[in-house]
GROMACS .gro file of N, CA, C and O in nm:
model
  332
    1SER      N    1   0.084  -0.118   0.000
    1SER     CA    2   0.000   0.000   0.000
    1SER      C    3   0.088   0.124   0.000
    1SER      O    4   0.207   0.117   0.026
    2THR      N    5   0.029   0.237  -0.027
    2THR     CA    6   0.104   0.362  -0.027
    2THR      C    7   0.028   0.465   0.056
    2THR      O    8  -0.093   0.452   0.079
    3LEU      N    9   0.099   0.569   0.098
    3LEU     CA   10   0.034   0.676   0.172
    3LEU      C   11  -0.071   0.746   0.086
    3LEU      O   12  -0.174   0.790   0.137
    4THR      N   13  -0.048   0.753  -0.044
    4THR     CA   14  -0.146   0.815  -0.134
    4THR      C   15  -0.277   0.737  -0.132
    4THR      O   16  -0.385   0.796  -0.125
    5LYS      N   17  -0.269   0.605  -0.137
    5LYS     CA   18  -0.390   0.523  -0.132
    5LYS      C   19  -0.462   0.539   0.001
    5LYS      O   20  -0.585   0.545   0.007
    6ILE      N   21  -0.385   0.548   0.109
    6ILE     CA   22  -0.445   0.566   0.241
    6ILE      C   23  -0.513   0.702   0.251
    6ILE      O   24  -0.625   0.713   0.300
    7LYS      N   25  -0.447   0.807   0.202
    7LYS     CA   26  -0.508   0.940   0.204
    7LYS      C   27  -0.638   0.942   0.124
    7LYS      O   28  -0.737   1.001   0.166
    8ARG      N   29  -0.638   0.875   0.011
    8ARG     CA   30  -0.759   0.869  -0.072
    8ARG      C   31  -0.870   0.798   0.005
    8ARG      O   32  -0.986   0.844   0.005
    9ALA      N   33  -0.838   0.688   0.070
    9ALA     CA   34  -0.938   0.615   0.148
    9ALA      C   35  -0.993   0.702   0.261
    9ALA      O   36  -1.114   0.701   0.287
   10LEU      N   37  -0.907   0.778   0.327
   10LEU     CA   38  -0.953   0.865   0.435
   10LEU      C   39  -1.047   0.973   0.384
   10LEU      O   40  -1.146   1.006   0.451
   11THR      N   41  -1.019   1.028   0.266
   11THR     CA   42  -1.109   1.130   0.211
   11THR      C   43  -1.245   1.070   0.172
   11THR      O   44  -1.343   1.142   0.166
   12GLN      N   45  -1.247   0.939   0.150
   12GLN     CA   46  -1.372   0.869   0.119
   12GLN      C   47  -1.439   0.817   0.246
   12GLN      O   48  -1.531   0.737   0.240
   13LYS      N   49  -1.389   0.863   0.363
   13LYS     CA   50  -1.446   0.827   0.494
   13LYS      C   51  -1.433   0.678   0.525
   13LYS      O   52  -1.517   0.621   0.595
   14LYS      N   53  -1.328   0.615   0.472
   14LYS     CA   54  -1.302   0.474   0.501
   14LYS      C   55  -1.202   0.465   0.616
   14LYS      O   56  -1.123   0.556   0.637
   15SER      N   57  -1.207   0.355   0.688
   15SER     CA   58  -1.111   0.330   0.796
   15SER      C   59  -0.993   0.254   0.740
   15SER      O   60  -1.009   0.167   0.653
   16VAL      N   61  -0.873   0.286   0.791
   16VAL     CA   62  -0.752   0.220   0.744
   16VAL      C   63  -0.673   0.169   0.865
   16VAL      O   64  -0.639   0.247   0.955
   17VAL      N   65  -0.644   0.039   0.865
   17VAL     CA   66  -0.563  -0.023   0.969
   17VAL      C   67  -0.426  -0.052   0.909
   17VAL      O   68  -0.417  -0.103   0.797
   18VAL      N   69  -0.319  -0.018   0.983
   18VAL     CA   70  -0.183  -0.045   0.938
   18VAL      C   71  -0.110  -0.130   1.042
   18VAL      O   72  -0.144  -0.130   1.160
   19ASP      N   73  -0.012  -0.203   0.996
   19ASP     CA   74   0.074  -0.284   1.082
   19ASP      C   75   0.213  -0.222   1.076
   19ASP      O   76   0.271  -0.209   0.969
   20TYR      N   77   0.263  -0.181   1.191
   20TYR     CA   78   0.392  -0.111   1.195
   20TYR      C   79   0.466  -0.149   1.324
   20TYR      O   80   0.409  -0.214   1.413
   21LEU      N   81   0.591  -0.112   1.333
   21LEU     CA   82   0.671  -0.140   1.453
   21LEU      C   83   0.662  -0.025   1.550
   21LEU      O   84   0.676   0.091   1.511
   22ILE      N   85   0.642  -0.056   1.678
   22ILE     CA   86   0.644   0.047   1.780
   22ILE      C   87   0.780   0.053   1.850
   22ILE      O   88   0.800   0.132   1.940
   23GLY      N   89   0.871  -0.032   1.805
   23GLY     CA   90   1.008  -0.035   1.856
   23GLY      C   91   1.100  -0.078   1.744
   23GLY      O   92   1.064  -0.071   1.627
   24LYS      N   93   1.217  -0.127   1.778
   24LYS     CA   94   1.316  -0.167   1.677
   24LYS      C   95   1.318  -0.317   1.649
   24LYS      O   96   1.378  -0.362   1.553
   25ASN      N   97   1.252  -0.397   1.735
   25ASN     CA   98   1.259  -0.542   1.723
   25ASN      C   99   1.152  -0.595   1.627
   25ASN      O  100   1.032  -0.592   1.658
   26LEU      N  101   1.196  -0.646   1.513
   26LEU     CA  102   1.102  -0.700   1.413
   26LEU      C  103   1.021  -0.818   1.466
   26LEU      O  104   0.910  -0.841   1.422
   27LYS      N  105   1.078  -0.894   1.559
   27LYS     CA  106   1.010  -1.014   1.607
   27LYS      C  107   0.905  -0.987   1.714
   27LYS      O  108   0.814  -1.066   1.731
   28SER      N  109   0.917  -0.875   1.785
   28SER     CA  110   0.824  -0.855   1.897
   28SER      C  111   0.756  -0.719   1.902
   28SER      O  112   0.671  -0.697   1.988
   29ASP      N  113   0.789  -0.627   1.813
   29ASP     CA  114   0.735  -0.492   1.824
   29ASP      C  115   0.629  -0.457   1.720
   29ASP      O  116   0.594  -0.341   1.703
   30GLY      N  117   0.576  -0.558   1.652
   30GLY     CA  118   0.469  -0.532   1.556
   30GLY      C  119   0.343  -0.485   1.627
   30GLY      O  120   0.311  -0.530   1.737
   31HIS      N  121   0.271  -0.393   1.564
   31HIS     CA  122   0.156  -0.331   1.629
   31HIS      C  123   0.058  -0.284   1.522
   31HIS      O  124   0.099  -0.246   1.413
   32TYR      N  125  -0.069  -0.287   1.554
   32TYR     CA  126  -0.171  -0.236   1.463
   32TYR      C  127  -0.222  -0.101   1.512
   32TYR      O  128  -0.231  -0.077   1.633
   33GLY      N  129  -0.254  -0.014   1.418
   33GLY     CA  130  -0.312   0.115   1.451
   33GLY      C  131  -0.408   0.157   1.341
   33GLY      O  132  -0.401   0.107   1.228
   34VAL      N  133  -0.497   0.247   1.374
   34VAL     CA  134  -0.594   0.300   1.278
   34VAL      C  135  -0.548   0.440   1.238
   34VAL      O  136  -0.527   0.526   1.324
   35VAL      N  137  -0.531   0.462   1.109
   35VAL     CA  138  -0.485   0.591   1.060
   35VAL      C  139  -0.600   0.691   1.071
   35VAL      O  140  -0.709   0.668   1.020
   36LYS      N  141  -0.574   0.802   1.139
   36LYS     CA  142  -0.675   0.906   1.156
   36LYS      C  143  -0.653   1.022   1.059
   36LYS      O  144  -0.749   1.082   1.012
   37ARG      N  145  -0.526   1.055   1.034
   37ARG     CA  146  -0.494   1.170   0.951
   37ARG      C  147  -0.352   1.158   0.900
   37ARG      O  148  -0.265   1.105   0.966
   38ILE      N  149  -0.329   1.210   0.780
   38ILE     CA  150  -0.195   1.218   0.723
   38ILE      C  151  -0.174   1.364   0.681
   38ILE      O  152  -0.252   1.418   0.603
   39SER      N  153  -0.070   1.425   0.734
   39SER     CA  154  -0.035   1.561   0.694
   39SER      C  155   0.097   1.556   0.618
   39SER      O  156   0.154   1.448   0.597
   40ASP      N  157   0.147   1.672   0.581
   40ASP     CA  158   0.275   1.676   0.511
   40ASP      C  159   0.390   1.627   0.599
   40ASP      O  160   0.489   1.576   0.548
   41LYS      N  161   0.375   1.640   0.730
   41LYS     CA  162   0.486   1.608   0.821
   41LYS      C  163   0.463   1.489   0.912
   41LYS      O  164   0.558   1.436   0.967
   42SER      N  165   0.337   1.448   0.930
   42SER     CA  166   0.313   1.343   1.029
   42SER      C  167   0.193   1.254   0.993
   42SER      O  168   0.113   1.286   0.907
   43ILE      N  169   0.185   1.144   1.066
   43ILE     CA  170   0.074   1.048   1.056
   43ILE      C  171   0.012   1.041   1.195
   43ILE      O  172   0.083   1.021   1.293
   44SER      N  173  -0.119   1.055   1.204
   44SER     CA  174  -0.189   1.040   1.332
   44SER      C  175  -0.254   0.902   1.333
   44SER      O  176  -0.330   0.868   1.242
   45LEU      N  177  -0.220   0.824   1.436
   45LEU     CA  178  -0.270   0.687   1.449
   45LEU      C  179  -0.345   0.672   1.581
   45LEU      O  180  -0.296   0.716   1.685
   46TRP      N  181  -0.460   0.607   1.575
   46TRP     CA  182  -0.532   0.571   1.696
   46TRP      C  183  -0.485   0.432   1.735
   46TRP      O  184  -0.487   0.339   1.655
   47ASP      N  185  -0.440   0.420   1.859
   47ASP     CA  186  -0.389   0.293   1.912
   47ASP      C  187  -0.501   0.226   1.991
   47ASP      O  188  -0.537   0.273   2.099
   48PRO      N  189  -0.557   0.116   1.939
   48PRO     CA  190  -0.668   0.052   2.010
   48PRO      C  191  -0.629  -0.005   2.146
   48PRO      O  192  -0.712  -0.012   2.236
   49SER      N  193  -0.503  -0.045   2.163
   49SER     CA  194  -0.463  -0.102   2.292
   49SER      C  195  -0.449   0.006   2.399
   49SER      O  196  -0.469  -0.020   2.517
   50GLU      N  197  -0.415   0.128   2.358
   50GLU     CA  198  -0.399   0.238   2.453
   50GLU      C  199  -0.523   0.328   2.457
   50GLU      O  200  -0.541   0.405   2.550
   51GLY      N  201  -0.604   0.322   2.351
   51GLY     CA  202  -0.723   0.405   2.344
   51GLY      C  203  -0.693   0.552   2.322
   51GLY      O  204  -0.771   0.638   2.362
   52LYS      N  205  -0.579   0.581   2.260
   52LYS     CA  206  -0.545   0.720   2.235
   52LYS      C  207  -0.483   0.736   2.098
   52LYS      O  208  -0.438   0.640   2.036
   53THR      N  209  -0.480   0.860   2.050
   53THR     CA  210  -0.422   0.893   1.921
   53THR      C  211  -0.284   0.953   1.942
   53THR      O  212  -0.264   1.033   2.032
   54GLU      N  213  -0.189   0.909   1.859
   54GLU     CA  214  -0.055   0.966   1.865
   54GLU      C  215  -0.014   1.012   1.726
   54GLU      O  216  -0.059   0.958   1.626
   55SER      N  217   0.072   1.110   1.723
   55SER     CA  218   0.123   1.163   1.596
   55SER      C  219   0.268   1.120   1.582
   55SER      O  220   0.347   1.135   1.675
   56ILE      N  221   0.301   1.064   1.466
   56ILE     CA  222   0.436   1.014   1.437
   56ILE      C  223   0.489   1.092   1.317
   56ILE      O  224   0.417   1.108   1.218
   57PRO      N  225   0.615   1.139   1.323
   57PRO     CA  226   0.671   1.202   1.204
   57PRO      C  227   0.658   1.109   1.084
   57PRO      O  228   0.678   0.987   1.095
   58LYS      N  229   0.624   1.165   0.969
   58LYS     CA  230   0.595   1.084   0.851
   58LYS      C  231   0.709   0.989   0.816
   58LYS      O  232   0.687   0.870   0.792
   59GLN      N  233   0.833   1.037   0.813
   59GLN     CA  234   0.944   0.950   0.777
   59GLN      C  235   0.967   0.840   0.879
   59GLN      O  236   0.998   0.727   0.844
   60SER      N  237   0.946   0.870   1.006
   60SER     CA  238   0.959   0.767   1.110
   60SER      C  239   0.856   0.657   1.090
   60SER      O  240   0.885   0.539   1.105
   61PHE      N  241   0.732   0.697   1.056
   61PHE     CA  242   0.630   0.597   1.028
   61PHE      C  243   0.668   0.512   0.908
   61PHE      O  244   0.660   0.389   0.913
   62ILE      N  245   0.709   0.574   0.800
   62ILE     CA  246   0.747   0.499   0.679
   62ILE      C  247   0.859   0.400   0.711
   62ILE      O  248   0.854   0.284   0.667
   63ASP      N  249   0.957   0.442   0.789
   63ASP     CA  250   1.067   0.353   0.827
   63ASP      C  251   1.022   0.236   0.913
   63ASP      O  252   1.082   0.128   0.909
   64SER      N  253   0.915   0.255   0.991
   64SER     CA  254   0.869   0.148   1.080
   64SER      C  255   0.748   0.073   1.026
   64SER      O  256   0.693  -0.015   1.094
   65TRP      N  257   0.706   0.103   0.904
   65TRP     CA  258   0.586   0.041   0.844
   65TRP      C  259   0.622  -0.095   0.788
   65TRP      O  260   0.627  -0.117   0.668
   66LYS      N  261   0.650  -0.190   0.879
   66LYS     CA  262   0.688  -0.326   0.843
   66LYS      C  263   0.665  -0.416   0.963
   66LYS      O  264   0.643  -0.369   1.075
   67ASP      N  265   0.671  -0.546   0.940
   67ASP     CA  266   0.655  -0.644   1.047
   67ASP      C  267   0.701  -0.779   0.994
   67ASP      O  268   0.744  -0.790   0.879
   68THR      N  269   0.690  -0.881   1.077
   68THR     CA  270   0.724  -1.016   1.032
   68THR      C  271   0.602  -1.106   1.041
   68THR      O  272   0.515  -1.087   1.126
   69SER      N  273   0.599  -1.204   0.952
   69SER     CA  274   0.491  -1.303   0.955
   69SER      C  275   0.527  -1.410   1.057
   69SER      O  276   0.640  -1.415   1.107
   70LYS      N  277   0.433  -1.497   1.088
   70LYS     CA  278   0.460  -1.606   1.183
   70LYS      C  279   0.570  -1.697   1.133
   70LYS      O  280   0.643  -1.757   1.212
   71SER      N  281   0.586  -1.707   1.001
   71SER     CA  282   0.692  -1.791   0.945
   71SER      C  283   0.827  -1.720   0.941
   71SER      O  284   0.927  -1.778   0.900
   72GLY      N  285   0.829  -1.592   0.981
   72GLY     CA  286   0.955  -1.518   0.988
   72GLY      C  287   0.983  -1.427   0.870
   72GLY      O  288   1.082  -1.355   0.870
   73GLY      N  289   0.899  -1.430   0.769
   73GLY     CA  290   0.920  -1.342   0.654
   73GLY      C  291   0.889  -1.197   0.688
   73GLY      O  292   0.799  -1.169   0.766
   74ILE      N  293   0.964  -1.106   0.633
   74ILE     CA  294   0.944  -0.963   0.658
   74ILE      C  295   0.853  -0.907   0.548
   74ILE      O  296   0.872  -0.935   0.430
   75PHE      N  297   0.752  -0.832   0.589
   75PHE     CA  298   0.668  -0.765   0.491
   75PHE      C  299   0.662  -0.617   0.528
   75PHE      O  300   0.685  -0.579   0.641
   76SER      N  301   0.634  -0.534   0.429
   76SER     CA  302   0.628  -0.390   0.456
   76SER      C  303   0.506  -0.328   0.390
   76SER      O  304   0.448  -0.384   0.298
   77ARG      N  305   0.468  -0.214   0.445
   77ARG     CA  306   0.358  -0.132   0.394
   77ARG      C  307   0.224  -0.207   0.387
   77ARG      O  308   0.149  -0.193   0.291
   78TRP      N  309   0.195  -0.282   0.493
   78TRP     CA  310   0.067  -0.352   0.501
   78TRP      C  311  -0.039  -0.255   0.550
   78TRP      O  312  -0.020  -0.182   0.647
   79ALA      N  313  -0.152  -0.253   0.482
   79ALA     CA  314  -0.266  -0.174   0.523
   79ALA      C  315  -0.395  -0.245   0.483
   79ALA      O  316  -0.398  -0.313   0.379
   80MET      N  317  -0.497  -0.230   0.565
   80MET     CA  318  -0.628  -0.285   0.532
   80MET      C  319  -0.726  -0.168   0.531
   80MET      O  320  -0.740  -0.095   0.629
   81ILE      N  321  -0.791  -0.149   0.416
   81ILE     CA  322  -0.888  -0.041   0.400
   81ILE      C  323  -1.028  -0.100   0.415
   81ILE      O  324  -1.065  -0.195   0.347
   82LEU      N  325  -1.103  -0.042   0.508
   82LEU     CA  326  -1.238  -0.090   0.538
   82LEU      C  327  -1.339   0.015   0.493
   82LEU      O  328  -1.323   0.133   0.518
   83SER      N  329  -1.445  -0.034   0.429
   83SER     CA  330  -1.547   0.063   0.386
   83SER      C  331  -1.670   0.054   0.473
   83SER      O  332  -1.686  -0.029   0.554
   0.00000   0.00000   0.00000
């Protein structure tokens, strides 16, 4: 997925869930969040486990937009768009 596709989905009032790292460890820091807003400088994500929204610098989000599968494979830029 791309940020452009996510921005388009948000303008269409769709919900977008992303899988990203909240730390540096690929094996244990994978996390899901709901994208609330994308600006030129940051991404606002609602964290369902914390119940709050946080803003992440755009480049930091892009760098952490990855995770590992149960079989150990690394994937990046995963997003699920819900209508």
